[in-house]
Structures are given as structure tokens and as C-alpha cells.
PDB file of C-alpha atoms in Angstrom:
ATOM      1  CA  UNK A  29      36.280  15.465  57.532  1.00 60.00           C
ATOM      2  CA  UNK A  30      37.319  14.792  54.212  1.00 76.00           C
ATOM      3  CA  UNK A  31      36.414  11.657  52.398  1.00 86.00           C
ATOM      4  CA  UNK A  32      39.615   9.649  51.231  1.00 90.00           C
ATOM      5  CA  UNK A  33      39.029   7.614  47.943  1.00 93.00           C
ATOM      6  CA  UNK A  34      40.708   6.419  44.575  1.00 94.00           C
ATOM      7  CA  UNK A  35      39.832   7.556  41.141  1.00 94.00           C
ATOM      8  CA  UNK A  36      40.990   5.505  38.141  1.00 96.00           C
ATOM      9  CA  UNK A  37      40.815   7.525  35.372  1.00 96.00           C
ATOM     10  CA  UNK A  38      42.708   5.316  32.627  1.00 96.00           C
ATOM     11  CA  UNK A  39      42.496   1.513  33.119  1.00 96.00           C
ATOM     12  CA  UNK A  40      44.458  -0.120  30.012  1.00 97.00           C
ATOM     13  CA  UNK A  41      45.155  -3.647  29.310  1.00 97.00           C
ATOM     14  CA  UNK A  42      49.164  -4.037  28.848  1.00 96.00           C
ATOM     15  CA  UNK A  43      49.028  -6.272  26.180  1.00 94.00           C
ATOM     16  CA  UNK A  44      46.861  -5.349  23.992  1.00 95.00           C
ATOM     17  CA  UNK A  45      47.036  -1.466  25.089  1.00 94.00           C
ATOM     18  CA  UNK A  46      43.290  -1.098  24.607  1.00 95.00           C
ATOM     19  CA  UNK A  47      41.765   1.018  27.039  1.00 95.00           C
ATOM     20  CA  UNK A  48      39.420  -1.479  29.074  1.00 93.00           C
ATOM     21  CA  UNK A  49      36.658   1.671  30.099  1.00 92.00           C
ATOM     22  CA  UNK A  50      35.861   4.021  27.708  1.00 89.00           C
ATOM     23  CA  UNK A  51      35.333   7.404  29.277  1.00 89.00           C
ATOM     24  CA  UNK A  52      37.311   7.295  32.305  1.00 91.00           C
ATOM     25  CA  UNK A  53      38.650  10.460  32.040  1.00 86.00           C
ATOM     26  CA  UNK A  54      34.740  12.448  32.283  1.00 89.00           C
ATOM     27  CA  UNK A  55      33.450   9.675  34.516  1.00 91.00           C
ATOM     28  CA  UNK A  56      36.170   8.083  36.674  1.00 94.00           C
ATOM     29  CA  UNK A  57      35.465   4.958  38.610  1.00 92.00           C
ATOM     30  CA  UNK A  58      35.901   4.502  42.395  1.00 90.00           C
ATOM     31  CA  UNK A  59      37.391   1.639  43.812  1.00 92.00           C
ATOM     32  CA  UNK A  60      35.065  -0.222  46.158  1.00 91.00           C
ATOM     33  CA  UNK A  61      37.554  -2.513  48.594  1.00 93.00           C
ATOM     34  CA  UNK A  62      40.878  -2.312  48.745  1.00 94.00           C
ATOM     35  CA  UNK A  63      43.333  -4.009  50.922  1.00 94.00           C
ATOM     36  CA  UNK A  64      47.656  -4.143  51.164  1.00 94.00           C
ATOM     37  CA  UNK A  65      47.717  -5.127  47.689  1.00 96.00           C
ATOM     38  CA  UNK A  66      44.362  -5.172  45.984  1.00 97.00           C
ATOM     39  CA  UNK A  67      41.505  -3.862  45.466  1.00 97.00           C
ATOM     40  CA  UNK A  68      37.877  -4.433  43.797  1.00 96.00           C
ATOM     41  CA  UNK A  69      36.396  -2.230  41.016  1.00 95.00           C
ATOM     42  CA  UNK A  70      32.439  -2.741  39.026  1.00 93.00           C
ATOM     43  CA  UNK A  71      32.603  -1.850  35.498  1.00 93.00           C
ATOM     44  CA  UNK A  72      30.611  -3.737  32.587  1.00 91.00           C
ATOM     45  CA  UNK A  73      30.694  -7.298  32.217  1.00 92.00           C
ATOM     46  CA  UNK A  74      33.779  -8.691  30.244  1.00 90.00           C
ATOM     47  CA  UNK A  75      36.104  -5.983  29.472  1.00 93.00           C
ATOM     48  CA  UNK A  76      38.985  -8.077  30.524  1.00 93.00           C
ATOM     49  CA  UNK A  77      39.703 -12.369  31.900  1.00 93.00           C
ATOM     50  CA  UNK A  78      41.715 -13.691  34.830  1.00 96.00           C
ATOM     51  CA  UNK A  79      44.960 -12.770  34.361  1.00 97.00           C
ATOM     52  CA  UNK A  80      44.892 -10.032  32.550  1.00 97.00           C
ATOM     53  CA  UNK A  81      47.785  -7.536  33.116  1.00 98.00           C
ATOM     54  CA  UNK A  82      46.745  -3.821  33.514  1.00 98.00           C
ATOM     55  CA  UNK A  83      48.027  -0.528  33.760  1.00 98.00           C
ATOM     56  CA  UNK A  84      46.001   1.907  36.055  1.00 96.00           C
ATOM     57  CA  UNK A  85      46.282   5.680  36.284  1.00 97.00           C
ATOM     58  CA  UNK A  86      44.398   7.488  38.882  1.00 96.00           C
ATOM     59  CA  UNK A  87      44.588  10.009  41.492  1.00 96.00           C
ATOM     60  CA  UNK A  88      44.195   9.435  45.411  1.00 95.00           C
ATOM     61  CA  UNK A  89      42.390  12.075  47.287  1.00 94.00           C
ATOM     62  CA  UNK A  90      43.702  11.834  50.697  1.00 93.00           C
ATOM     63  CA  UNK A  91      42.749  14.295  53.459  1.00 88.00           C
ATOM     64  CA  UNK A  92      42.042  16.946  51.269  1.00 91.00           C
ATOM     65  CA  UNK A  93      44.640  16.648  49.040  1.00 94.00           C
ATOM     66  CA  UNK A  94      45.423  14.911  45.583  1.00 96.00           C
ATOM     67  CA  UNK A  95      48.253  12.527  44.663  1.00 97.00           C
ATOM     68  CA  UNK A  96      48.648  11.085  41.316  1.00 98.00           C
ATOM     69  CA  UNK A  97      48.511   7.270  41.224  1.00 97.00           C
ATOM     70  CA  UNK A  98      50.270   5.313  38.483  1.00 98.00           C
ATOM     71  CA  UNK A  99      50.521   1.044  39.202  1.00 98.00           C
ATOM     72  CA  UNK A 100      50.276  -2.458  37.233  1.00 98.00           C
ATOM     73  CA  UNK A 101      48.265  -5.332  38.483  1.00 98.00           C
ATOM     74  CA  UNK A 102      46.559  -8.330  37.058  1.00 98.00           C
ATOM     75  CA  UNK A 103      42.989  -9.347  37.601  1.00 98.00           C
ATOM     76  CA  UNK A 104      42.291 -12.050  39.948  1.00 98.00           C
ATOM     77  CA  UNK A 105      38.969 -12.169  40.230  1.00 97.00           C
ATOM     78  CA  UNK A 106      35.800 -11.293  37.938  1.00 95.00           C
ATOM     79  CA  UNK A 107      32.448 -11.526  39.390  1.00 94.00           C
ATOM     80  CA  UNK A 108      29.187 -11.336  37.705  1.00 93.00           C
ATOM     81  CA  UNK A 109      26.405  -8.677  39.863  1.00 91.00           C
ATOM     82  CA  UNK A 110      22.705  -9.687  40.013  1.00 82.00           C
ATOM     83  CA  UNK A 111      21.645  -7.221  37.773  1.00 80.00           C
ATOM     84  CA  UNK A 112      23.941  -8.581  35.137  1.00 83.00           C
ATOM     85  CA  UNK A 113      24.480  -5.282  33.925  1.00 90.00           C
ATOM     86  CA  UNK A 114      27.770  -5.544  36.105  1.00 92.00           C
ATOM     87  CA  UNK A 115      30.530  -7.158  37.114  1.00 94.00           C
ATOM     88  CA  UNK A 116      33.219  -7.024  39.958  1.00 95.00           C
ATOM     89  CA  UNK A 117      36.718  -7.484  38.964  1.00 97.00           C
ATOM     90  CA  UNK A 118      39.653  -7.308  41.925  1.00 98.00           C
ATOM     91  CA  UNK A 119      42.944  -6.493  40.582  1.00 98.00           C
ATOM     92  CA  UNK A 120      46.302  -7.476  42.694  1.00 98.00           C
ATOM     93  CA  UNK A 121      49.333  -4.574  42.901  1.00 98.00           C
ATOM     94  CA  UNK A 122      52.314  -5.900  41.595  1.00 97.00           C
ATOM     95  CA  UNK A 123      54.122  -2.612  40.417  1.00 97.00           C
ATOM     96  CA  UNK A 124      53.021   0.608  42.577  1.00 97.00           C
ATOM     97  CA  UNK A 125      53.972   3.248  45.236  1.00 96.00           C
ATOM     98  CA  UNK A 126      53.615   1.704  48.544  1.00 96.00           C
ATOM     99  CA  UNK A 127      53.868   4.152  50.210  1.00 96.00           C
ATOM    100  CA  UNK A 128      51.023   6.494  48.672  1.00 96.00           C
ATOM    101  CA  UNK A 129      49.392   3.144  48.736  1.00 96.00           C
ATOM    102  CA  UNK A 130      50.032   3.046  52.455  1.00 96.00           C
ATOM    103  CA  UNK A 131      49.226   6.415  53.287  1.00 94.00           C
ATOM    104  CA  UNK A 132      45.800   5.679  51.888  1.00 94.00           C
ATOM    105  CA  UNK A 133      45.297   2.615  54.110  1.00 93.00           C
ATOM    106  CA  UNK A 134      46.124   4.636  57.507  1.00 92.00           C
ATOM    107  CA  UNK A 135      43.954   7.177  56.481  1.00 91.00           C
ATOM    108  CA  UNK A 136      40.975   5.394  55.472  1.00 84.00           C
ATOM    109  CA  UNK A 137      42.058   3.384  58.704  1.00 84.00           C
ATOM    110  CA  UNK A 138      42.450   6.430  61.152  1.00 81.00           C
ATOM    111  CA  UNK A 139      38.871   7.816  59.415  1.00 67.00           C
ATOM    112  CA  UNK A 140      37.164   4.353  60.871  1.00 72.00           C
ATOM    113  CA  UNK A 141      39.010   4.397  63.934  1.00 66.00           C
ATOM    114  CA  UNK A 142      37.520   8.439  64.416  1.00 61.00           C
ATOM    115  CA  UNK A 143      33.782   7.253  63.397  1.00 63.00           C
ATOM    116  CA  UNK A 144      34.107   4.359  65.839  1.00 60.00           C
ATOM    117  CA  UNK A 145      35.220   7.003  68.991  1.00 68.00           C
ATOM    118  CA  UNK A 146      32.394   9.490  67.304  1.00 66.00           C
ATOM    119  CA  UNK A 147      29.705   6.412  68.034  1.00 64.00           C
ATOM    120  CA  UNK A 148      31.012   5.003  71.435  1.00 72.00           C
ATOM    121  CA  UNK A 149      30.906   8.491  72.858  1.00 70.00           C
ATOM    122  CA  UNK A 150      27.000   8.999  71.759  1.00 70.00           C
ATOM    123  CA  UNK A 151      26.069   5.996  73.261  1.00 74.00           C
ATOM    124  CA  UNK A 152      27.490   7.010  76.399  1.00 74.00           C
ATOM    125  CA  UNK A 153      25.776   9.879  76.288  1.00 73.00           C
ATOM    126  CA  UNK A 154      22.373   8.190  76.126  1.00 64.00           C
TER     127      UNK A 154
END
């Protein structure tokens, strides 16, 4: 089964139009949550504040296949990690496909909803 997931591969504050991760493009990040209009990224501690307006470019890979991703949000949350060496930053969609965005959810959601039949059925085996 193939793994749905989002890469960002350019993350760029609006204003200021200064790329907020360098390297994106070798080493792209993976969103880590996501939900109807958000989602939550880890990247070094304070590339960008509350409020910040961003421009994303990235590329879903849905069942096997790749869409390109292109959306503005603005940063809602920024968490420092333990380690420090972190931080967690959750961005809120404001300008986006919705439904790409959508067709992510239901997969990601069908691919739970298949795991969840996958386990039920072994422990009725035992």
C-alpha cells in the first residue's frame, strides 16, 4: 500500500520573500499532523513568529501518484521541542486547493480505516 504524505519543498515568508528553510529543495520536509485546514511542521527554532504569512510549495504523494501543491497560510502556533534543537510550528490554510487538500484527507483516512480492518481481523483469528 502506498504511503500518502506531503513534501514542502519551498516554504517562503510573503513579506519579506526570504525563504524560511534553506535546502528544501535536496531535503524536503514532511508534514507531521494535518487536519481540514492545518497542519504542523519541525524545522529549526525561530525561522518565522505568530502570524507570519507564508507561501508553501510542495508536492502530495497520494496513492502512488504525485500532485503539485501550491497554498498560503499563516503560522499559528510555534512550539519549542525538548531537545531545543527544534521547534513545531502549525500553519492554518487560508489560500489552497481543497480539493487536493481533501483528497489527501480521505486517503490518509481510508489508509487508517484499512489498518484498523487489517488488526480486528488478526485478533479474530487468535
Amino acid at each position: 500500500m502506498a504511503r500518502n504524505f506531503l513534501e514542502i519543498h519551498s516554504l517562503q515568508n510573503l513579506t519579506t520573500e526570504f525563504e524560511l528553510v534553506k535546502n528544501l529543495k535536496a531535503r524536503p520536509l514532511e508534514i507531521l499532523e494535518y487536519s481540514d485546514k492545518s497542519f504542523t511542521f519541525e524545522a529549526t527554532p525561530r525561522i518565522c513568529g505568530l502570524g507570519t504569512i507564508i507561501q508553501l510549495k510542495g508536492k502530495f504523494h497520494i496513492a502512488g501518484n504525485e500532485f503539485d501543491f501550491l497554498a498560503t497560510g499563516k503560522v499559528t502556533q510555534s512550539e519549542s521541542l525538548d531537545s531545543g534543537k527544534f521547534s513545531k510550528y502549525t500553519v492554518e490554510l487560508h489560500r489552497f486547493e481543497k480539493g487536493l487538500w481533501d483528497n489527501f484527507l480521505n486517503a490518509n483516512l481510508q489508509s487508517q480505516l484499512n489498518t484498523d480492518m487489517l488488526f480486528r481481523s488478526m485478533r479474530e483469528l487468535d
